[in-house]
Amino acid sequence: MNWKVPRFAIWLVLLMCGGLYLVGNARVALWDRDEPRYAMASRWMAQTGDWVVPRIGWGLEPATPRTKKPVMTYWCQASVMRLVGPTVFAARLPSSLATITLLAVLSWLVTRYRSRAHAFWMVFILGTSAMLVIASKMCVTDTILLLFVTIAQFCLLAIYRGARAWWVPVVMWLAVGLGGLTKGPVILGVQLMTMLTLAVIDGFRRRAGVKDALRWWLRIRPIMGLVILLVVCGPWLYLVQHRDPTFLTQAVSHDVIERMKTGLEDHSGYPGYYLATIFGTFFPWSMLLPLAFVVAARRMRQPNVRFALAAVIGPWIMMEAVQTKLVHYVLPIFPPLAYLTAEAVLWCLRGRHDGLINRTALLGSKLWAGLVVVVACTPWVLLRLHQPTPVVPMVALALMSGLGLAMAIGTWAGFANRRPARALLAMGVGFAAVVAVTFGCFLPKADFLRLPIRIAADLVARGATQPGEVLMTDYKEQSVAFYQGGTIDAVWENFLDTHEVSAWPEWMVLTPRIVEDLPPGKAGVLEEVSRFNGFNYATGRWVDVLVMRKRAGAK
């Protein structure tokens, strides 16, 4: 069967994904601790005009360099903030635009060099994969890096297939340089591991020597590449070394070498960590991964398939070897993984493989649908068990659960009736609908998840916005400082014990534990003005947070 895709279908996918990546971005609180750090540093850059050294300013403390990542992400976020203001939406917009651009570029390239059907399924699968959706809605580096990695990998594929046009390696090295300005040398590691894995695959398949398997490497023009990297990265490297001689040393020694050797910030993982987490990160398409690799093994004669396999396996091995592990580190393998999955889907839809209609597929769809049903029902079970019950937007929660159940039923029914295309469409569109409702209706109204916004709004309403007026201890979420305006001082937990009352600022954000541990004389100096309860997702715990004021005349 010649399964075709209408011309407008890809545009519909791009529009759907574009709306999905933008919905709720202005109203959902900053997540974890990385988002506020990026937002704070970008706002500092936009306000001060220092476009060389990313810094974070805390209250009265001097702004400290943020050496975690190079400068590209801060440039993007600060540029948008200069245009529309230092808001959460402005901080997240570059990530969303980078993902939309990535999908548009892939749809054009795959349509031109493969087919419209391949482009549709690849973009649809990649654009609705869980990790990419989440990354596109956060003000971090990942989707910006992914755009440059994917462009560089596509150029590498063209060179592998015999392209000799001069502009192909030029574009590749430009993308590598921009990726280096985004997240350092990781993009080179992705490409090198892809090339090494591809050499192993070709060597076994052709029974050729290492020299024959590596012959095409010279066509990437490494000397020209070095010149391009110097042109792209050299000016910023020179300027940042001139302005802050410790920046690059700290970035390389701590944030590259130490990240490889040890699990920084308790982000370590066991061997096979990414294999265990791929079901969640590539959801809802992870159920198709065994089929994708089975079909790929049968189609090894295709250079695109061999390259995609190498682009998945090589970087995967590299990330497993790095001791610091986070689920989004393997995001660079998602485009080739989506390509292999799309190849398998089309292979089946065209009647060349029964992997979507056989008994295994039906059993897998039942298990997948059952898991989705359990997840859709879990919030209601937790609400019954949790005491006291938090205030939850029930209509939005019911809509999320209903859409999840509809997605599960639609997917299973499609497979059961031997209509796999309808099942896959229900899977992707259903997941997109659940995410849209979650970010558009549920999270903006779930006050127990908006603790930093509520605390900051209370401080602003009371006029606690001037430098030196507010300290924060024990509960030290940087997102509170971002929403409040950036004048909060974060201090150690023993600050109130070791400092005289006269050195205390007027306002304090802390937990009841800190007040309980104070001696009676000092505790009586503080007056509670507000109390908040919510879920601290950085620690995974429910917390009480107090806003307290030093009594007038206290010394």
Coordinates of C-alpha atoms in Angstrom, one line a residue:
M1 CA 0.0 0.0 0.0
N2 CA 1.4 3.4 -1.0
W3 CA 0.6 5.4 2.2
K4 CA 0.6 9.1 1.4
V5 CA 0.5 12.3 3.4
P6 CA -1.3 15.4 2.2
R7 CA 0.8 18.5 1.7
F8 CA -1.0 20.5 4.5
A9 CA -0.5 17.7 7.1
I10 CA 3.0 18.8 8.0
W11 CA 1.9 22.4 8.4
L12 CA -0.8 21.2 10.8
V13 CA 1.8 19.4 12.9
L14 CA 4.0 22.5 13.0
L15 CA 1.1 24.7 14.1
M16 CA 0.0 22.2 16.7
C17 CA 3.5 21.9 18.1
G18 CA 4.1 25.6 18.0
G19 CA 1.0 26.3 20.1
L20 CA 1.8 23.5 22.4
Y21 CA 5.3 24.9 23.1
L22 CA 4.0 28.3 23.9
V23 CA 0.8 27.7 25.9
G24 CA 1.1 28.5 29.6
N25 CA 4.7 29.7 29.4
A26 CA 3.9 33.1 31.0
R27 CA 1.8 31.7 33.8
V28 CA 3.5 28.5 34.9
A29 CA 6.0 29.0 37.7
L30 CA 9.7 28.6 37.0
W31 CA 10.7 24.9 37.5
D32 CA 13.5 23.4 39.6
R33 CA 16.5 25.6 40.1
D34 CA 18.1 25.8 36.7
E35 CA 15.3 27.8 35.2
P36 CA 15.5 30.7 37.8
R37 CA 19.3 30.7 37.5
Y38 CA 19.1 31.2 33.7
A39 CA 16.4 33.7 34.1
M40 CA 18.3 35.7 36.7
A41 CA 21.5 35.7 34.8
S42 CA 19.8 36.7 31.5
R43 CA 17.9 39.5 33.3
W44 CA 21.2 40.8 34.8
M45 CA 22.8 40.7 31.3
A46 CA 19.8 42.6 29.8
Q47 CA 19.8 45.2 32.5
T48 CA 23.5 45.8 32.8
G49 CA 24.5 45.5 29.1
D50 CA 27.3 43.1 30.0
W51 CA 27.1 40.7 27.1
V52 CA 30.4 38.9 27.9
V53 CA 30.3 37.4 31.4
P54 CA 27.0 35.9 32.5
R55 CA 26.4 36.8 36.2
I56 CA 23.8 36.3 38.9
G57 CA 23.2 39.0 41.4
W58 CA 21.7 38.2 44.8
G59 CA 20.5 41.2 46.8
L60 CA 23.4 43.2 48.1
E61 CA 26.0 40.6 47.1
P62 CA 28.2 41.3 44.1
A63 CA 27.0 39.6 41.0
T64 CA 28.9 36.3 40.7
P65 CA 29.9 34.8 37.3
R66 CA 27.7 31.8 36.2
T67 CA 30.2 29.4 34.7
K68 CA 27.8 26.5 34.2
K69 CA 27.3 27.1 30.5
P70 CA 28.8 29.4 27.8
V71 CA 27.0 32.5 26.7
M72 CA 24.7 31.7 23.8
T73 CA 21.5 30.9 25.8
Y74 CA 22.0 34.0 27.9
W75 CA 22.3 36.1 24.7
C76 CA 19.1 34.7 23.4
Q77 CA 17.1 35.2 26.6
A78 CA 18.6 38.6 27.3
S79 CA 17.8 39.8 23.8
V80 CA 14.2 38.9 24.1
M81 CA 14.0 40.5 27.5
R82 CA 15.4 43.8 26.1
L83 CA 12.5 43.7 23.6
V84 CA 9.6 42.6 25.7
G85 CA 10.7 43.0 29.3
P86 CA 12.3 40.7 31.9
T87 CA 9.4 38.2 32.2
V88 CA 9.2 34.5 32.5
F89 CA 7.7 34.3 29.0
A90 CA 10.6 36.2 27.6
A91 CA 13.1 33.8 29.3
R92 CA 11.3 30.8 27.8
L93 CA 10.6 32.1 24.3
P94 CA 14.1 31.2 22.8
S95 CA 13.6 27.5 23.8
S96 CA 10.2 27.4 22.2
L97 CA 11.4 29.1 19.0
A98 CA 14.4 26.9 18.8
T99 CA 12.2 23.8 18.9
I100 CA 9.8 25.2 16.3
T101 CA 12.7 26.1 14.1
L102 CA 14.2 22.6 14.5
L103 CA 10.9 20.9 13.4
A104 CA 10.5 23.3 10.4
V105 CA 14.1 22.6 9.3
L106 CA 13.7 18.8 9.6
S107 CA 10.4 18.8 7.8
W108 CA 12.0 20.7 4.8
L109 CA 15.1 18.6 4.7
V110 CA 13.4 15.2 5.1
T111 CA 10.7 16.1 2.6
R112 CA 13.4 17.1 0.1
Y113 CA 15.8 14.2 0.6
R114 CA 13.4 11.4 1.6
S115 CA 9.6 11.9 1.2
R116 CA 6.7 14.0 2.6
A117 CA 5.5 10.9 4.5
H118 CA 8.8 10.4 6.2
A119 CA 8.9 14.1 7.2
F120 CA 5.4 14.0 8.6
W121 CA 5.9 11.0 10.8
M122 CA 9.4 12.1 12.0
V123 CA 8.2 15.6 12.9
F124 CA 5.0 14.3 14.4
I125 CA 6.9 11.8 16.6
L126 CA 9.7 14.1 17.6
G127 CA 7.5 17.1 18.2
T128 CA 5.2 15.2 20.6
S129 CA 7.9 13.3 22.5
A130 CA 7.7 14.1 26.2
M131 CA 11.2 15.3 26.8
L132 CA 11.3 17.6 23.8
V133 CA 8.0 19.1 24.8
I134 CA 9.1 19.8 28.3
A135 CA 12.5 21.2 27.2
S136 CA 10.8 23.5 24.7
K137 CA 8.9 25.1 27.6
M138 CA 11.9 25.7 29.9
C139 CA 14.4 28.5 29.8
V140 CA 17.5 26.2 29.6
T141 CA 20.0 25.4 27.0
D142 CA 18.7 22.1 25.7
T143 CA 16.6 22.9 22.7
I144 CA 18.9 25.6 21.5
L145 CA 21.8 23.1 21.6
L146 CA 19.6 20.5 19.9
L147 CA 18.9 22.8 17.0
F148 CA 22.7 23.2 16.3
V149 CA 23.4 19.5 17.0
T150 CA 20.8 18.4 14.5
I151 CA 22.0 20.8 11.8
A152 CA 25.6 19.6 12.3
Q153 CA 24.5 15.9 12.3
F154 CA 22.5 16.4 9.1
C155 CA 25.5 17.9 7.4
L156 CA 27.6 15.1 8.6
L157 CA 25.1 12.6 7.1
A158 CA 25.3 14.5 3.8
I159 CA 29.1 14.2 3.8
Y160 CA 28.9 10.5 4.7
R161 CA 26.6 10.0 1.7
G162 CA 29.1 11.6 -0.6
A163 CA 28.2 15.3 -0.7
R164 CA 31.2 17.4 -1.9
A165 CA 29.7 20.9 -2.0
W166 CA 31.9 23.3 -0.1
W167 CA 29.1 24.8 1.9
V168 CA 28.1 21.5 3.6
P169 CA 31.1 21.3 5.9
V170 CA 31.0 25.1 6.3
V171 CA 27.4 24.9 7.7
M172 CA 28.4 21.9 9.8
W173 CA 31.3 23.7 11.5
L174 CA 29.2 26.9 11.9
A175 CA 26.6 24.8 13.8
V176 CA 29.4 23.1 15.8
G177 CA 30.7 26.6 16.8
L178 CA 27.3 27.9 17.8
G179 CA 26.7 24.7 19.7
G180 CA 30.0 25.2 21.5
L181 CA 28.9 28.7 22.5
T182 CA 25.7 27.1 23.8
K183 CA 27.0 24.1 25.9
G184 CA 30.7 23.7 25.4
P185 CA 32.4 20.7 23.7
V186 CA 29.4 18.3 24.1
I187 CA 28.4 18.8 20.4
L188 CA 31.9 17.7 19.3
G189 CA 31.5 14.6 21.5
V190 CA 28.1 13.8 19.9
Q191 CA 29.6 14.0 16.4
L192 CA 32.8 12.1 17.2
M193 CA 30.9 9.3 18.9
T194 CA 28.5 9.1 15.9
M195 CA 31.5 8.9 13.5
L196 CA 33.2 6.2 15.6
T197 CA 30.1 4.1 15.9
L198 CA 29.4 4.5 12.2
A199 CA 32.9 3.2 11.5
V200 CA 32.3 0.2 13.6
I201 CA 29.0 -0.5 11.9
D202 CA 30.5 -0.1 8.4
G203 CA 33.5 -2.2 9.4
F204 CA 31.4 -5.1 10.4
R205 CA 28.9 -4.8 7.6
R206 CA 31.5 -4.5 4.8
R207 CA 34.2 -6.6 6.6
A208 CA 36.5 -3.7 5.8
G209 CA 39.5 -2.4 7.6
V210 CA 39.5 0.6 9.9
K211 CA 41.2 2.7 7.2
D212 CA 38.4 2.1 4.7
A213 CA 35.7 2.8 7.3
L214 CA 37.3 6.1 8.2
R215 CA 38.2 7.2 4.6
W216 CA 35.3 9.7 4.3
W217 CA 36.3 11.5 7.5
L218 CA 38.7 13.7 5.6
R219 CA 35.8 15.3 3.7
I220 CA 34.6 17.1 6.9
R221 CA 37.7 19.4 6.3
P222 CA 39.0 19.6 9.9
I223 CA 41.5 22.3 9.2
M224 CA 38.8 24.6 7.7
G225 CA 36.6 23.6 10.7
L226 CA 39.3 24.7 13.2
V227 CA 39.4 28.1 11.4
I228 CA 35.6 28.5 11.6
L229 CA 35.5 27.5 15.2
L230 CA 38.2 30.1 16.0
V231 CA 36.1 32.8 14.1
V232 CA 32.8 31.8 15.8
C233 CA 34.0 31.1 19.4
G234 CA 37.3 33.0 19.5
P235 CA 36.0 36.6 20.1
W236 CA 33.9 35.6 23.1
L237 CA 36.6 33.4 24.6
Y238 CA 39.1 36.2 24.3
L239 CA 36.8 38.8 25.8
V240 CA 35.6 36.6 28.7
Q241 CA 39.2 35.6 29.5
H242 CA 40.2 39.3 29.5
R243 CA 37.2 40.4 31.7
D244 CA 37.3 37.4 34.1
P245 CA 40.5 35.3 34.0
T246 CA 38.9 32.6 36.3
F247 CA 35.8 32.0 34.1
L248 CA 37.1 29.5 31.6
T249 CA 39.3 27.7 34.2
Q250 CA 36.3 27.2 36.4
A251 CA 34.1 26.2 33.5
V252 CA 36.5 23.6 32.1
S253 CA 37.7 22.1 35.4
H254 CA 34.4 22.0 37.3
D255 CA 31.6 22.0 34.7
V256 CA 33.3 19.8 32.1
I257 CA 35.9 17.6 33.7
E258 CA 34.2 17.1 37.1
R259 CA 30.9 16.5 35.5
M260 CA 32.4 13.6 33.6
K261 CA 34.2 12.2 36.6
T262 CA 31.6 12.6 39.4
G263 CA 27.9 13.2 39.8
L264 CA 27.7 16.9 40.3
E265 CA 24.9 18.2 42.6
D266 CA 23.9 14.7 43.4
H267 CA 22.9 14.0 39.8
S268 CA 24.6 10.7 39.4
G269 CA 23.0 7.6 37.9
Y270 CA 23.5 3.8 37.7
P271 CA 24.7 2.0 34.5
G272 CA 21.8 1.8 32.1
Y273 CA 20.2 5.0 33.5
Y274 CA 19.1 6.3 30.1
L275 CA 17.8 2.9 29.0
A276 CA 15.6 2.8 32.1
T277 CA 14.3 6.4 31.6
I278 CA 13.8 6.3 27.9
F279 CA 10.2 5.0 28.3
G280 CA 9.3 8.2 30.1
T281 CA 11.4 10.7 28.1
F282 CA 10.4 9.4 24.6
F283 CA 6.7 8.8 25.7
P284 CA 4.3 8.2 24.1
W285 CA 6.4 6.7 21.3
S286 CA 8.7 4.6 23.5
M287 CA 6.4 1.6 22.9
L288 CA 7.5 1.6 19.3
L289 CA 11.3 1.6 20.0
P290 CA 11.7 -2.2 19.8
L291 CA 10.0 -2.2 16.4
A292 CA 12.1 0.7 15.2
F293 CA 15.4 -1.2 16.0
V294 CA 14.1 -4.5 14.5
V295 CA 13.2 -2.7 11.2
A296 CA 16.5 -0.8 11.2
A297 CA 18.4 -4.1 11.6
R298 CA 16.7 -5.3 8.4
R299 CA 17.4 -2.2 6.5
M300 CA 21.1 -1.7 7.2
R301 CA 21.8 -1.3 3.5
Q302 CA 20.3 2.2 3.7
P303 CA 23.0 4.8 4.6
N304 CA 20.4 6.9 6.4
V305 CA 19.4 4.1 8.6
R306 CA 23.1 3.2 9.5
F307 CA 23.8 6.8 10.3
A308 CA 20.7 7.2 12.4
L309 CA 21.6 4.1 14.4
A310 CA 25.2 5.5 14.9
A311 CA 23.7 8.9 15.9
V312 CA 21.7 7.1 18.6
I313 CA 24.1 4.5 19.9
G314 CA 27.3 6.5 19.9
P315 CA 26.1 9.6 21.9
W316 CA 24.1 7.2 24.2
I317 CA 27.3 5.4 25.1
M318 CA 29.0 8.7 25.7
M319 CA 26.2 10.0 28.1
E320 CA 26.2 6.7 30.0
A321 CA 30.0 7.1 30.5
V322 CA 29.6 10.6 32.0
Q323 CA 29.0 10.3 35.7
T324 CA 26.7 13.3 36.0
K325 CA 23.3 12.1 34.6
L326 CA 20.1 14.0 33.9
V327 CA 17.3 12.7 31.7
H328 CA 17.6 15.5 29.2
Y329 CA 21.3 14.8 28.5
V330 CA 20.3 12.3 25.8
L331 CA 18.1 14.8 23.9
P332 CA 20.5 14.9 21.0
I333 CA 19.6 11.3 20.1
F334 CA 15.9 12.1 19.8
P335 CA 15.9 13.3 16.1
P336 CA 17.6 10.2 14.8
L337 CA 15.5 8.1 17.1
A338 CA 12.4 9.7 15.7
Y339 CA 13.7 9.1 12.2
L340 CA 14.1 5.4 12.9
T341 CA 10.7 5.2 14.5
A342 CA 9.2 7.0 11.5
E343 CA 10.9 4.6 9.1
A344 CA 9.4 1.6 11.0
V345 CA 6.0 3.2 11.0
L346 CA 6.0 3.7 7.2
W347 CA 7.5 0.3 6.6
C348 CA 4.5 -1.2 8.4
L349 CA 1.9 1.1 7.0
R350 CA 3.1 0.2 3.5
G351 CA 2.6 -3.5 4.2
R352 CA 6.2 -4.5 4.3
H353 CA 6.2 -5.5 8.0
D354 CA 3.4 -6.6 10.3
G355 CA 4.9 -5.0 13.5
L356 CA 1.8 -2.7 14.0
I357 CA -0.9 -5.3 13.5
N358 CA 0.5 -8.6 14.9
R359 CA -0.2 -10.1 18.3
T360 CA 2.8 -8.4 19.9
A361 CA 1.6 -5.0 18.8
L362 CA -1.9 -5.7 20.2
L363 CA -0.4 -6.9 23.5
G364 CA 1.9 -3.9 23.7
S365 CA -1.0 -1.5 23.0
K366 CA -3.0 -3.1 25.8
L367 CA -0.1 -2.7 28.3
W368 CA 0.6 0.9 27.1
A369 CA -3.1 1.8 27.3
G370 CA -3.4 0.2 30.8
L371 CA -0.4 2.2 32.0
V372 CA -1.9 5.5 30.7
V373 CA -5.2 4.7 32.4
V374 CA -3.4 4.1 35.7
V375 CA -1.5 7.5 35.3
A376 CA -4.8 9.3 34.5
C377 CA -6.4 7.9 37.6
T378 CA -3.5 8.4 40.0
P379 CA -4.1 12.1 40.8
W380 CA -7.6 11.2 42.1
V381 CA -6.2 8.5 44.3
L382 CA -3.6 10.9 45.7
L383 CA -6.2 13.5 46.5
R384 CA -8.1 10.9 48.5
L385 CA -5.0 9.9 50.4
H386 CA -3.4 13.3 51.0
Q387 CA -4.5 15.2 54.2
P388 CA -5.0 18.0 54.1
T389 CA -6.1 18.1 50.5
P390 CA -4.6 20.9 48.6
V391 CA -6.7 23.3 46.6
V392 CA -6.7 21.8 43.1
P393 CA -8.4 23.1 39.9
M394 CA -10.8 20.2 39.7
V395 CA -12.2 21.0 36.3
A396 CA -8.8 21.1 34.7
L397 CA -7.7 17.9 36.5
A398 CA -10.9 16.2 35.3
L399 CA -10.2 17.3 31.7
M400 CA -6.7 16.1 31.9
S401 CA -7.8 12.7 33.1
G402 CA -10.6 12.5 30.6
L403 CA -8.2 13.3 27.7
G404 CA -5.7 10.7 29.0
L405 CA -8.4 8.0 29.1
A406 CA -9.6 9.0 25.6
M407 CA -6.0 8.8 24.3
A408 CA -5.6 5.3 25.8
I409 CA -9.0 4.0 24.5
G410 CA -8.4 5.6 21.0
T411 CA -4.9 4.1 20.7
W412 CA -5.9 0.6 21.8
A413 CA -9.0 0.6 19.6
G414 CA -7.0 1.6 16.6
F415 CA -4.6 -1.3 17.1
A416 CA -7.4 -3.7 17.9
N417 CA -9.2 -2.8 14.7
R418 CA -6.0 -3.1 12.7
R419 CA -6.0 0.6 11.9
P420 CA -2.5 1.5 13.1
A421 CA -2.3 5.0 11.5
R422 CA -5.4 6.1 13.4
A423 CA -3.9 4.6 16.6
L424 CA -0.7 6.5 16.2
L425 CA -2.5 9.7 15.4
A426 CA -4.6 9.3 18.6
M427 CA -1.5 8.6 20.5
G428 CA 0.3 11.8 19.4
V429 CA -2.6 14.2 19.3
G430 CA -4.0 12.9 22.6
F431 CA -0.7 13.4 24.3
A432 CA -0.4 16.9 22.9
A433 CA -3.9 17.7 24.2
V434 CA -3.1 16.4 27.7
V435 CA 0.0 18.6 27.8
A436 CA -1.9 21.7 26.5
V437 CA -4.5 21.4 29.2
T438 CA -1.8 20.7 31.9
F439 CA 0.2 23.8 31.1
G440 CA -2.7 26.0 29.9
C441 CA -5.3 25.3 32.6
F442 CA -4.0 23.1 35.5
L443 CA -0.6 24.4 36.4
P444 CA -1.4 28.1 36.3
K445 CA -4.2 27.5 38.8
A446 CA -2.6 24.9 41.0
D447 CA -1.5 27.3 43.8
F448 CA 0.3 24.5 45.7
L449 CA 2.8 24.4 42.8
R450 CA 3.1 28.2 42.6
L451 CA 4.7 28.8 46.0
P452 CA 7.5 31.1 44.7
I453 CA 5.0 33.3 42.8
R454 CA 2.7 33.6 45.9
I455 CA 5.6 34.5 48.2
A456 CA 7.1 37.0 45.9
A457 CA 3.7 38.6 45.2
D458 CA 3.2 39.0 49.0
L459 CA 6.6 40.7 49.4
V460 CA 5.9 43.1 46.5
A461 CA 2.5 43.9 47.8
R462 CA 4.1 44.9 51.2
G463 CA 6.7 47.0 49.5
A464 CA 9.6 44.7 50.4
T465 CA 11.5 45.2 47.2
Q466 CA 14.5 47.4 48.1
P467 CA 18.1 46.0 48.4
G468 CA 18.9 44.9 51.9
E469 CA 15.2 44.6 53.0
V470 CA 14.7 40.9 52.6
L471 CA 16.6 37.8 53.5
M472 CA 15.7 34.2 52.7
T473 CA 17.0 31.1 54.5
D474 CA 16.3 27.3 54.6
Y475 CA 13.7 27.8 51.8
K476 CA 16.1 29.4 49.3
E477 CA 14.4 29.1 45.9
Q478 CA 15.9 31.5 43.4
S479 CA 12.6 31.8 41.6
V480 CA 11.3 33.8 44.6
A481 CA 14.1 36.3 44.0
F482 CA 13.3 36.5 40.3
Y483 CA 9.6 37.2 40.8
Q484 CA 10.3 39.6 43.6
G485 CA 12.7 41.7 41.6
G486 CA 16.1 40.2 42.5
T487 CA 16.9 42.1 45.8
I488 CA 16.6 39.1 48.2
D489 CA 19.7 38.0 50.1
A490 CA 20.0 34.2 50.5
V491 CA 21.9 33.4 53.7
W492 CA 23.0 30.3 55.6
E493 CA 20.6 28.7 58.1
N494 CA 22.6 29.9 61.1
F495 CA 22.5 33.6 60.0
L496 CA 19.9 34.6 62.7
D497 CA 21.9 32.7 65.4
T498 CA 25.2 34.2 64.6
H499 CA 24.1 37.8 63.9
E500 CA 22.8 40.4 66.3
V501 CA 19.2 41.5 65.9
S502 CA 20.4 44.9 64.7
A503 CA 22.0 43.3 61.7
W504 CA 18.7 41.6 60.6
P505 CA 16.9 43.1 57.7
E506 CA 13.2 44.1 58.1
W507 CA 11.7 41.2 56.1
M508 CA 12.5 37.5 56.2
V509 CA 11.4 34.4 54.2
L510 CA 12.1 31.2 56.2
T511 CA 10.6 28.0 57.4
P512 CA 9.0 27.3 60.9
R513 CA 12.0 25.2 61.8
I514 CA 14.3 28.2 61.7
V515 CA 12.0 30.1 64.1
E516 CA 11.6 27.2 66.4
D517 CA 15.4 26.8 66.7
L518 CA 15.9 30.5 67.7
P519 CA 16.4 31.4 71.4
P520 CA 13.2 33.0 72.9
G521 CA 14.7 36.4 73.0
K522 CA 15.4 36.4 69.3
A523 CA 12.2 34.6 68.3
G524 CA 10.1 37.2 70.0
V525 CA 11.6 39.9 67.7
L526 CA 9.9 38.4 64.7
E527 CA 6.3 38.9 63.7
E528 CA 4.6 36.5 61.3
V529 CA 2.7 38.3 58.6
S530 CA 2.0 35.5 56.1
R531 CA 2.2 31.8 55.9
F532 CA 2.2 29.6 52.8
N533 CA 2.0 25.9 52.2
G534 CA 2.9 24.2 49.0
F535 CA 4.9 21.6 47.2
N536 CA 8.6 22.3 46.7
Y537 CA 9.4 20.4 43.5
A538 CA 13.1 21.1 43.9
T539 CA 13.2 18.9 47.0
G540 CA 10.0 16.8 46.3
R541 CA 8.5 17.8 49.7
W542 CA 5.5 19.7 51.1
V543 CA 6.7 22.8 53.0
D544 CA 5.4 25.6 55.1
V545 CA 7.1 29.0 54.4
L546 CA 6.7 32.1 56.5
V547 CA 7.1 35.7 55.7
M548 CA 8.1 37.5 58.9
R549 CA 8.9 41.1 59.8
K550 CA 11.2 42.4 62.5
R551 CA 9.2 44.3 65.1
A552 CA 9.5 48.0 65.0
G553 CA 12.2 49.2 67.4
A554 CA 13.8 45.8 67.9
K555 CA 17.6 46.0 68.5

